[in-house]
Amino acid sequence: MAAILLDVDGVLHVSGEPIAGAADAVRRLRAEGHRLRFVTNSTIMSCRQLGDSLRAMCFALDDDELQTTGVVAARVLAGRRVLALTMPGILDDLDGLQLIGMNADAVLVGGCDEGEEPGRVFSYLNLNRAFLELEAGAELYCLHKNRWWQTADGPKLDSGAFVAGLEFASGIDATVLGKPSPEYFAAALEAIDADPELAWMIGDDVEGDVRGAQRHGMRTVLVRTGKFRPDEVEELGVVPDGIVSSLAQLPDWLEANL
Amino acid sequence: MAAILLDVDGVLHVSGEPIAGAADAVRRLRAEGHRLRFVTNSTIMSCRQLGDSLRAMCFALDDDELQTTGVVAARVLAGRRVLALTMPGILDDLDGLQLIGMNADAVLVGGCDEGEEPGRVFSYLNLNRAFLELEAGAELYCLHKNRWWQTADGPKLDSGAFVAGLEFASGIDATVLGKPSPEYFAAALEAIDADPELAWMIGDDVEGDVRGAQRHGMRTVLVRTGKFRPDEVEELGVVPDGIVSSLAQLPDWLEANL
């Protein structure tokens, strides 16, 4: 039996549309005795909202099996004064932080969603405010540094672009809280009491999921759904242990290859 | 007699407020027979508007002595389909380009100004559109890649942050059309028929003005107005040939050091 970390966006669903057969695959993985944890860089919803949303898509999981970047941010930045450029949906997860508009100890950059919110969150006004806080000595954190994400309408610019822009302007490197940071994988494995060498990461993102987990000593399976792009796999020179059409094929693949 | 390139923003004025004694200094430099050219990364106004604005501040100069990045962009991108994220003020300079909203050959990123425009120009919607054009094969150009600029209210985030963000997301390096690109300095020197070794760059920007001009083989004087920051000079390890309090002191300094 293995410990398996499952990415959410692009692996279980795309833009709220479940991947065919994915919910059954999750059930079968559980029935076969694998320990599961759901690890996401998604920054649209709080842990509880995301749990509700996945259960509405017929995925069988509890909130405490879900690891969101907002919850990690709340732990890492506890007690500090934080200027947060994040979607309102994750504010529940940030409970316990002192969210303020100026004189911040840290700037926290969240992610984009598919609605109108990125326009408000990443307005020039907010980015300039973040820049001035960084110039005044605040540290820079981000929930993730993804370059783009896949939606039902195609790829969209993700918040990594705004993180990179603030890094460039301020000369300060951001600390990444979500995948592919080693701390994020370590926290997920600790929660299911697993060693990296015996654990699998299943994802659609070659950089964040596959390369990140490999660097953390884990084995990896890439799914051909979500943001999967054959040319990116080649360009980046990353070789996962397996590639499957979708999560629906994972139980059979593991049975044959474990 | 020398050939002298004068930066505009921060050297002649800050936020439309002329630097004390700068207009007289320009007159004296001319009277002493120096050949002048005004070279700016400013992206708020067209060449003609900027000329009018400087004359209203009592600077004696003609439009054809001014080199703006918009005019350079129009020459470099002539005849190509361009998605331009620029301030409306410079559209006059971009005359001759096919400015379009999709299927672009090139994405051109302009600069911020002090009004509400950056919020509209650098909206998530526009940046995402630019990202998708780059993904589809468009080239990336920028008028400059400045990190911040100095206003009467203090420093503000400049468009270099958005250029860096698009570079990060797309994996495409931007071609910089303004300072410190060698082509920009070369065009300015050619216009006044000067060799770099015998020419001076006068600016407030250690990276864009001083280091850029030094790399082009020119001599440099840094002014302590505009975006000048003593700590930045030290950090970057750039040593100009001279440092003066403001442009008002330049004629005397040149008389003593030429």
mmCIF file of N, CA, C and O in Angstrom, chain A residues 112-113 115-116 118-119 122-125 127-128 131-132 135 145-149 154-158 160-162 164-166 168-171 229, chain B residues 112-113 115-116 118-119 122-125 127-128 131-132 135 145-149 154-158 160-162 164-166 168-171 229:
data_model
loop_
_atom_site.group_PDB
_atom_site.id
_atom_site.type_symbol
_atom_site.label_atom_id
_atom_site.label_comp_id
_atom_site.label_asym_id
_atom_site.label_seq_id
_atom_site.Cartn_x
_atom_site.Cartn_y
_atom_site.Cartn_z
ATOM 1 N N CYS A 112 -4.846 33.907 -8.920
ATOM 2 C CA CYS A 112 -5.930 34.419 -9.743
ATOM 3 C C CYS A 112 -7.090 33.436 -9.707
ATOM 4 O O CYS A 112 -6.915 32.261 -9.424
ATOM 5 N N ASP A 113 -8.281 33.905 -10.005
ATOM 6 C CA ASP A 113 -9.348 32.951 -10.296
ATOM 7 C C ASP A 113 -9.908 33.287 -11.667
ATOM 8 O O ASP A 113 -9.329 34.053 -12.419
ATOM 9 N N GLY A 115 -12.886 34.613 -12.379
ATOM 10 C CA GLY A 115 -13.864 35.685 -12.457
ATOM 11 C C GLY A 115 -13.205 37.027 -12.673
ATOM 12 O O GLY A 115 -12.128 37.124 -13.255
ATOM 13 N N GLU A 116 -13.836 38.045 -12.176
ATOM 14 C CA GLU A 116 -13.328 39.397 -12.357
ATOM 15 C C GLU A 116 -12.308 39.757 -11.289
ATOM 16 O O GLU A 116 -11.675 40.789 -11.342
ATOM 17 N N PRO A 118 -9.213 38.893 -10.362
ATOM 18 C CA PRO A 118 -7.802 39.240 -10.557
ATOM 19 C C PRO A 118 -7.634 40.722 -10.876
ATOM 20 O O PRO A 118 -6.670 41.353 -10.464
ATOM 21 N N GLY A 119 -8.605 41.281 -11.598
ATOM 22 C CA GLY A 119 -8.532 42.690 -11.952
ATOM 23 C C GLY A 119 -8.524 43.582 -10.729
ATOM 24 O O GLY A 119 -7.870 44.627 -10.717
ATOM 25 N N PHE A 122 -5.094 42.269 -8.393
ATOM 26 C CA PHE A 122 -3.818 42.664 -8.986
ATOM 27 C C PHE A 122 -3.933 43.995 -9.725
ATOM 28 O O PHE A 122 -3.354 44.174 -10.790
ATOM 29 N N SER A 123 -4.689 44.920 -9.165
ATOM 30 C CA SER A 123 -4.761 46.268 -9.730
ATOM 31 C C SER A 123 -3.404 46.943 -9.549
ATOM 32 O O SER A 123 -2.618 46.573 -8.665
ATOM 33 N N TYR A 124 -3.128 47.946 -10.375
ATOM 34 C CA TYR A 124 -1.893 48.696 -10.227
ATOM 35 C C TYR A 124 -1.779 49.267 -8.820
ATOM 36 O O TYR A 124 -0.719 49.264 -8.195
ATOM 37 N N LEU A 125 -2.906 49.761 -8.310
ATOM 38 C CA LEU A 125 -2.929 50.360 -6.968
ATOM 39 C C LEU A 125 -2.420 49.373 -5.917
ATOM 40 O O LEU A 125 -1.573 49.709 -5.078
ATOM 41 N N LEU A 127 -0.672 46.533 -6.391
ATOM 42 C CA LEU A 127 0.706 46.106 -6.643
ATOM 43 C C LEU A 127 1.683 47.195 -6.219
ATOM 44 O O LEU A 127 2.749 46.917 -5.662
ATOM 45 N N ASN A 128 1.331 48.452 -6.476
ATOM 46 C CA ASN A 128 2.189 49.560 -6.058
ATOM 47 C C ASN A 128 2.285 49.606 -4.533
ATOM 48 O O ASN A 128 3.358 49.828 -3.968
ATOM 49 N N PHE A 131 4.608 46.946 -3.478
ATOM 50 C CA PHE A 131 5.980 47.354 -3.787
ATOM 51 C C PHE A 131 6.520 48.294 -2.706
ATOM 52 O O PHE A 131 7.647 48.132 -2.223
ATOM 53 N N LEU A 132 5.706 49.257 -2.296
ATOM 54 C CA LEU A 132 6.159 50.221 -1.277
ATOM 55 C C LEU A 132 6.397 49.533 0.072
ATOM 56 O O LEU A 132 7.335 49.870 0.789
ATOM 57 N N GLU A 135 9.701 47.799 -0.254
ATOM 58 C CA GLU A 135 10.778 48.796 -0.182
ATOM 59 C C GLU A 135 11.027 49.209 1.269
ATOM 60 O O GLU A 135 12.139 49.556 1.650
ATOM 61 N N LYS A 145 3.828 30.110 -7.296
ATOM 62 C CA LYS A 145 4.411 30.985 -8.314
ATOM 63 C C LYS A 145 4.124 30.398 -9.695
ATOM 64 O O LYS A 145 4.981 30.411 -10.578
ATOM 65 N N ASN A 146 2.909 29.893 -9.850
ATOM 66 C CA ASN A 146 2.552 29.265 -11.125
ATOM 67 C C ASN A 146 2.495 30.308 -12.243
ATOM 68 O O ASN A 146 2.023 31.415 -12.039
ATOM 69 N N ARG A 147 2.934 29.889 -13.431
ATOM 70 C CA ARG A 147 2.983 30.808 -14.567
ATOM 71 C C ARG A 147 1.612 30.947 -15.229
ATOM 72 O O ARG A 147 1.232 32.013 -15.696
ATOM 73 N N TRP A 148 0.879 29.873 -15.314
ATOM 74 C CA TRP A 148 -0.447 29.898 -15.939
ATOM 75 C C TRP A 148 -1.236 28.732 -15.395
ATOM 76 O O TRP A 148 -0.691 27.838 -14.766
ATOM 77 N N TRP A 149 -2.547 28.772 -15.598
ATOM 78 C CA TRP A 149 -3.342 27.606 -15.246
ATOM 79 C C TRP A 149 -4.387 27.361 -16.309
ATOM 80 O O TRP A 149 -4.664 28.228 -17.151
ATOM 81 N N GLY A 154 -9.300 27.639 -21.833
ATOM 82 C CA GLY A 154 -7.901 27.641 -22.242
ATOM 83 C C GLY A 154 -7.010 28.169 -21.133
ATOM 84 O O GLY A 154 -7.470 28.420 -20.028
ATOM 85 N N PRO A 155 -5.713 28.328 -21.447
ATOM 86 C CA PRO A 155 -4.771 28.780 -20.420
ATOM 87 C C PRO A 155 -5.012 30.231 -20.018
ATOM 88 O O PRO A 155 -5.486 31.037 -20.825
ATOM 89 N N LYS A 156 -4.695 30.540 -18.777
ATOM 90 C CA LYS A 156 -4.791 31.918 -18.296
ATOM 91 C C LYS A 156 -3.549 32.259 -17.482
ATOM 92 O O LYS A 156 -2.969 31.396 -16.819
ATOM 93 N N LEU A 157 -3.183 33.529 -17.549
ATOM 94 C CA LEU A 157 -2.044 34.040 -16.797
ATOM 95 C C LEU A 157 -2.283 33.849 -15.299
ATOM 96 O O LEU A 157 -3.319 34.247 -14.783
ATOM 97 N N ASP A 158 -1.322 33.255 -14.616
ATOM 98 C CA ASP A 158 -1.507 33.016 -13.180
ATOM 99 C C ASP A 158 -0.682 34.016 -12.356
ATOM 100 O O ASP A 158 0.076 34.811 -12.900
ATOM 101 N N GLY A 160 1.887 33.858 -10.591
ATOM 102 C CA GLY A 160 3.346 33.832 -10.622
ATOM 103 C C GLY A 160 3.921 35.033 -11.358
ATOM 104 O O GLY A 160 4.993 35.533 -11.006
ATOM 105 N N ALA A 161 3.190 35.505 -12.368
ATOM 106 C CA ALA A 161 3.649 36.678 -13.119
ATOM 107 C C ALA A 161 3.735 37.905 -12.215
ATOM 108 O O ALA A 161 4.679 38.699 -12.319
ATOM 109 N N PHE A 162 2.775 38.045 -11.320
ATOM 110 C CA PHE A 162 2.765 39.214 -10.431
ATOM 111 C C PHE A 162 3.820 39.064 -9.328
ATOM 112 O O PHE A 162 4.428 40.049 -8.906
ATOM 113 N N ALA A 164 6.672 37.454 -9.797
ATOM 114 C CA ALA A 164 7.941 37.728 -10.492
ATOM 115 C C ALA A 164 8.123 39.226 -10.703
ATOM 116 O O ALA A 164 9.241 39.749 -10.579
ATOM 117 N N GLY A 165 7.038 39.925 -11.008
ATOM 118 C CA GLY A 165 7.112 41.373 -11.208
ATOM 119 C C GLY A 165 7.510 42.102 -9.933
ATOM 120 O O GLY A 165 8.346 43.014 -9.961
ATOM 121 N N LEU A 166 6.926 41.691 -8.813
ATOM 122 C CA LEU A 166 7.285 42.318 -7.532
ATOM 123 C C LEU A 166 8.712 41.971 -7.125
ATOM 124 O O LEU A 166 9.431 42.804 -6.561
ATOM 125 N N PHE A 168 11.179 41.421 -9.204
ATOM 126 C CA PHE A 168 12.032 42.234 -10.076
ATOM 127 C C PHE A 168 12.110 43.674 -9.572
ATOM 128 O O PHE A 168 13.185 44.260 -9.470
ATOM 129 N N ALA A 169 10.946 44.242 -9.243
ATOM 130 C CA ALA A 169 10.914 45.653 -8.852
ATOM 131 C C ALA A 169 11.587 45.887 -7.508
ATOM 132 O O ALA A 169 12.245 46.909 -7.307
ATOM 133 N N SER A 170 11.440 44.941 -6.588
ATOM 134 C CA SER A 170 11.941 45.147 -5.223
ATOM 135 C C SER A 170 13.318 44.554 -4.995
ATOM 136 O O SER A 170 13.990 44.894 -4.025
ATOM 137 N N GLY A 171 13.727 43.623 -5.863
ATOM 138 C CA GLY A 171 14.987 42.922 -5.634
ATOM 139 C C GLY A 171 14.909 41.909 -4.503
ATOM 140 O O GLY A 171 15.926 41.435 -4.009
ATOM 141 N N ARG A 229 0.833 19.390 -21.093
ATOM 142 C CA ARG A 229 1.238 19.734 -22.459
ATOM 143 C C ARG A 229 2.438 18.873 -22.819
ATOM 144 O O ARG A 229 3.500 19.002 -22.202
ATOM 145 N N CYS B 112 4.005 53.234 -16.927
ATOM 146 C CA CYS B 112 2.948 53.723 -16.050
ATOM 147 C C CYS B 112 2.975 55.246 -16.057
ATOM 148 O O CYS B 112 3.968 55.865 -16.372
ATOM 149 N N ASP B 113 1.883 55.853 -15.676
ATOM 150 C CA ASP B 113 1.940 57.271 -15.364
ATOM 151 C C ASP B 113 1.389 57.464 -13.959
ATOM 152 O O ASP B 113 1.195 56.501 -13.224
ATOM 153 N N GLY B 115 -1.508 58.873 -13.074
ATOM 154 C CA GLY B 115 -2.953 58.944 -12.918
ATOM 155 C C GLY B 115 -3.560 57.573 -12.720
ATOM 156 O O GLY B 115 -2.941 56.661 -12.187
ATOM 157 N N GLU B 116 -4.769 57.419 -13.167
ATOM 158 C CA GLU B 116 -5.486 56.171 -12.986
ATOM 159 C C GLU B 116 -5.163 55.182 -14.106
ATOM 160 O O GLU B 116 -5.537 54.028 -14.038
ATOM 161 N N PRO B 118 -2.568 53.372 -15.176
ATOM 162 C CA PRO B 118 -1.917 52.065 -15.033
ATOM 163 C C PRO B 118 -2.931 50.979 -14.696
ATOM 164 O O PRO B 118 -2.818 49.844 -15.137
ATOM 165 N N GLY B 119 -3.935 51.349 -13.895
ATOM 166 C CA GLY B 119 -4.958 50.383 -13.519
ATOM 167 C C GLY B 119 -5.689 49.842 -14.726
ATOM 168 O O GLY B 119 -6.075 48.679 -14.749
ATOM 169 N N PHE B 122 -2.615 48.114 -17.264
ATOM 170 C CA PHE B 122 -2.071 46.867 -16.729
ATOM 171 C C PHE B 122 -3.132 46.087 -15.951
ATOM 172 O O PHE B 122 -2.852 45.491 -14.925
ATOM 173 N N SER B 123 -4.352 46.098 -16.456
ATOM 174 C CA SER B 123 -5.404 45.275 -15.862
ATOM 175 C C SER B 123 -5.067 43.809 -16.089
ATOM 176 O O SER B 123 -4.322 43.452 -17.010
ATOM 177 N N TYR B 124 -5.628 42.942 -15.249
ATOM 178 C CA TYR B 124 -5.422 41.508 -15.450
ATOM 179 C C TYR B 124 -5.860 41.099 -16.852
ATOM 180 O O TYR B 124 -5.194 40.292 -17.521
ATOM 181 N N LEU B 125 -6.978 41.650 -17.291
ATOM 182 C CA LEU B 125 -7.521 41.313 -18.617
ATOM 183 C C LEU B 125 -6.487 41.575 -19.718
ATOM 184 O O LEU B 125 -6.245 40.727 -20.584
ATOM 185 N N LEU B 127 -3.167 42.034 -19.376
ATOM 186 C CA LEU B 127 -1.941 41.242 -19.201
ATOM 187 C C LEU B 127 -2.183 39.804 -19.646
ATOM 188 O O LEU B 127 -1.316 39.176 -20.264
ATOM 189 N N ASN B 128 -3.366 39.272 -19.352
ATOM 190 C CA ASN B 128 -3.689 37.922 -19.790
ATOM 191 C C ASN B 128 -3.739 37.848 -21.321
ATOM 192 O O ASN B 128 -3.250 36.900 -21.932
ATOM 193 N N PHE B 131 -0.256 37.796 -22.546
ATOM 194 C CA PHE B 131 0.315 36.462 -22.294
ATOM 195 C C PHE B 131 -0.123 35.478 -23.380
ATOM 196 O O PHE B 131 0.701 34.721 -23.917
ATOM 197 N N LEU B 132 -1.406 35.491 -23.721
ATOM 198 C CA LEU B 132 -1.906 34.550 -24.734
ATOM 199 C C LEU B 132 -1.293 34.837 -26.113
ATOM 200 O O LEU B 132 -0.993 33.909 -26.869
ATOM 201 N N GLU B 135 2.169 33.389 -25.985
ATOM 202 C CA GLU B 135 2.078 31.928 -26.082
ATOM 203 C C GLU B 135 1.842 31.511 -27.531
ATOM 204 O O GLU B 135 2.258 30.440 -27.964
ATOM 205 N N LYS B 145 12.379 49.042 -19.070
ATOM 206 C CA LYS B 145 12.113 48.010 -18.064
ATOM 207 C C LYS B 145 12.458 48.573 -16.684
ATOM 208 O O LYS B 145 13.038 47.886 -15.841
ATOM 209 N N ASN B 146 12.080 49.827 -16.475
ATOM 210 C CA ASN B 146 12.401 50.484 -15.202
ATOM 211 C C ASN B 146 11.622 49.833 -14.059
ATOM 212 O O ASN B 146 10.459 49.478 -14.213
ATOM 213 N N ARG B 147 12.271 49.711 -12.910
ATOM 214 C CA ARG B 147 11.649 49.066 -11.752
ATOM 215 C C ARG B 147 10.710 50.013 -11.020
ATOM 216 O O ARG B 147 9.673 49.618 -10.519
ATOM 217 N N TRP B 148 11.069 51.257 -10.933
ATOM 218 C CA TRP B 148 10.242 52.247 -10.231
ATOM 219 C C TRP B 148 10.607 53.614 -10.767
ATOM 220 O O TRP B 148 11.601 53.787 -11.454
ATOM 221 N N TRP B 149 9.753 54.600 -10.476
ATOM 222 C CA TRP B 149 10.115 55.970 -10.821
ATOM 223 C C TRP B 149 9.690 56.909 -9.716
ATOM 224 O O TRP B 149 8.905 56.553 -8.841
ATOM 225 N N GLY B 154 6.629 60.382 -3.958
ATOM 226 C CA GLY B 154 7.540 59.297 -3.615
ATOM 227 C C GLY B 154 7.651 58.300 -4.751
ATOM 228 O O GLY B 154 7.104 58.515 -5.845
ATOM 229 N N PRO B 155 8.367 57.184 -4.514
ATOM 230 C CA PRO B 155 8.572 56.195 -5.571
ATOM 231 C C PRO B 155 7.282 55.467 -5.926
ATOM 232 O O PRO B 155 6.404 55.303 -5.081
ATOM 233 N N LYS B 156 7.181 55.059 -7.177
ATOM 234 C CA LYS B 156 6.035 54.260 -7.619
ATOM 235 C C LYS B 156 6.520 53.105 -8.486
ATOM 236 O O LYS B 156 7.513 53.227 -9.205
ATOM 237 N N LEU B 157 5.778 52.019 -8.406
ATOM 238 C CA LEU B 157 6.076 50.831 -9.202
ATOM 239 C C LEU B 157 5.992 51.179 -10.686
ATOM 240 O O LEU B 157 5.001 51.734 -11.136
ATOM 241 N N ASP B 158 7.032 50.827 -11.436
ATOM 242 C CA ASP B 158 7.027 51.157 -12.860
ATOM 243 C C ASP B 158 6.748 49.905 -13.700
ATOM 244 O O ASP B 158 6.640 48.796 -13.179
ATOM 245 N N GLY B 160 8.419 48.074 -15.598
ATOM 246 C CA GLY B 160 9.365 46.959 -15.646
ATOM 247 C C GLY B 160 8.840 45.741 -14.913
ATOM 248 O O GLY B 160 9.117 44.599 -15.304
ATOM 249 N N ALA B 161 8.065 45.979 -13.851
ATOM 250 C CA ALA B 161 7.496 44.859 -13.090
ATOM 251 C C ALA B 161 6.557 44.029 -13.985
ATOM 252 O O ALA B 161 6.557 42.800 -13.907
ATOM 253 N N PHE B 162 5.798 44.693 -14.829
ATOM 254 C CA PHE B 162 4.852 43.982 -15.690
ATOM 255 C C PHE B 162 5.579 43.293 -16.842
ATOM 256 O O PHE B 162 5.189 42.216 -17.289
ATOM 257 N N ALA B 164 8.662 42.113 -16.547
ATOM 258 C CA ALA B 164 9.290 40.947 -15.904
ATOM 259 C C ALA B 164 8.258 39.846 -15.667
ATOM 260 O O ALA B 164 8.560 38.660 -15.827
ATOM 261 N N GLY B 165 7.046 40.226 -15.297
ATOM 262 C CA GLY B 165 5.995 39.241 -15.071
ATOM 263 C C GLY B 165 5.621 38.504 -16.349
ATOM 264 O O GLY B 165 5.454 37.281 -16.344
ATOM 265 N N LEU B 166 5.516 39.225 -17.450
ATOM 266 C CA LEU B 166 5.195 38.583 -18.733
ATOM 267 C C LEU B 166 6.359 37.715 -19.215
ATOM 268 O O LEU B 166 6.143 36.644 -19.789
ATOM 269 N N PHE B 168 8.445 36.125 -17.260
ATOM 270 C CA PHE B 168 8.413 34.931 -16.417
ATOM 271 C C PHE B 168 7.323 33.964 -16.888
ATOM 272 O O PHE B 168 7.554 32.768 -17.018
ATOM 273 N N ALA B 169 6.128 34.502 -17.147
ATOM 274 C CA ALA B 169 5.002 33.631 -17.506
ATOM 275 C C ALA B 169 5.189 32.995 -18.880
ATOM 276 O O ALA B 169 4.811 31.844 -19.091
ATOM 277 N N SER B 170 5.788 33.743 -19.810
ATOM 278 C CA SER B 170 5.883 33.254 -21.189
ATOM 279 C C SER B 170 7.206 32.580 -21.497
ATOM 280 O O SER B 170 7.318 31.862 -22.498
ATOM 281 N N GLY B 171 8.207 32.824 -20.665
ATOM 282 C CA GLY B 171 9.543 32.305 -20.981
ATOM 283 C C GLY B 171 10.221 33.053 -22.117
ATOM 284 O O GLY B 171 11.215 32.591 -22.674
ATOM 285 N N ARG B 229 19.388 57.841 -5.407
ATOM 286 C CA ARG B 229 19.451 57.276 -4.055
ATOM 287 C C ARG B 229 20.893 56.893 -3.762
ATOM 288 O O ARG B 229 21.437 56.014 -4.436
#
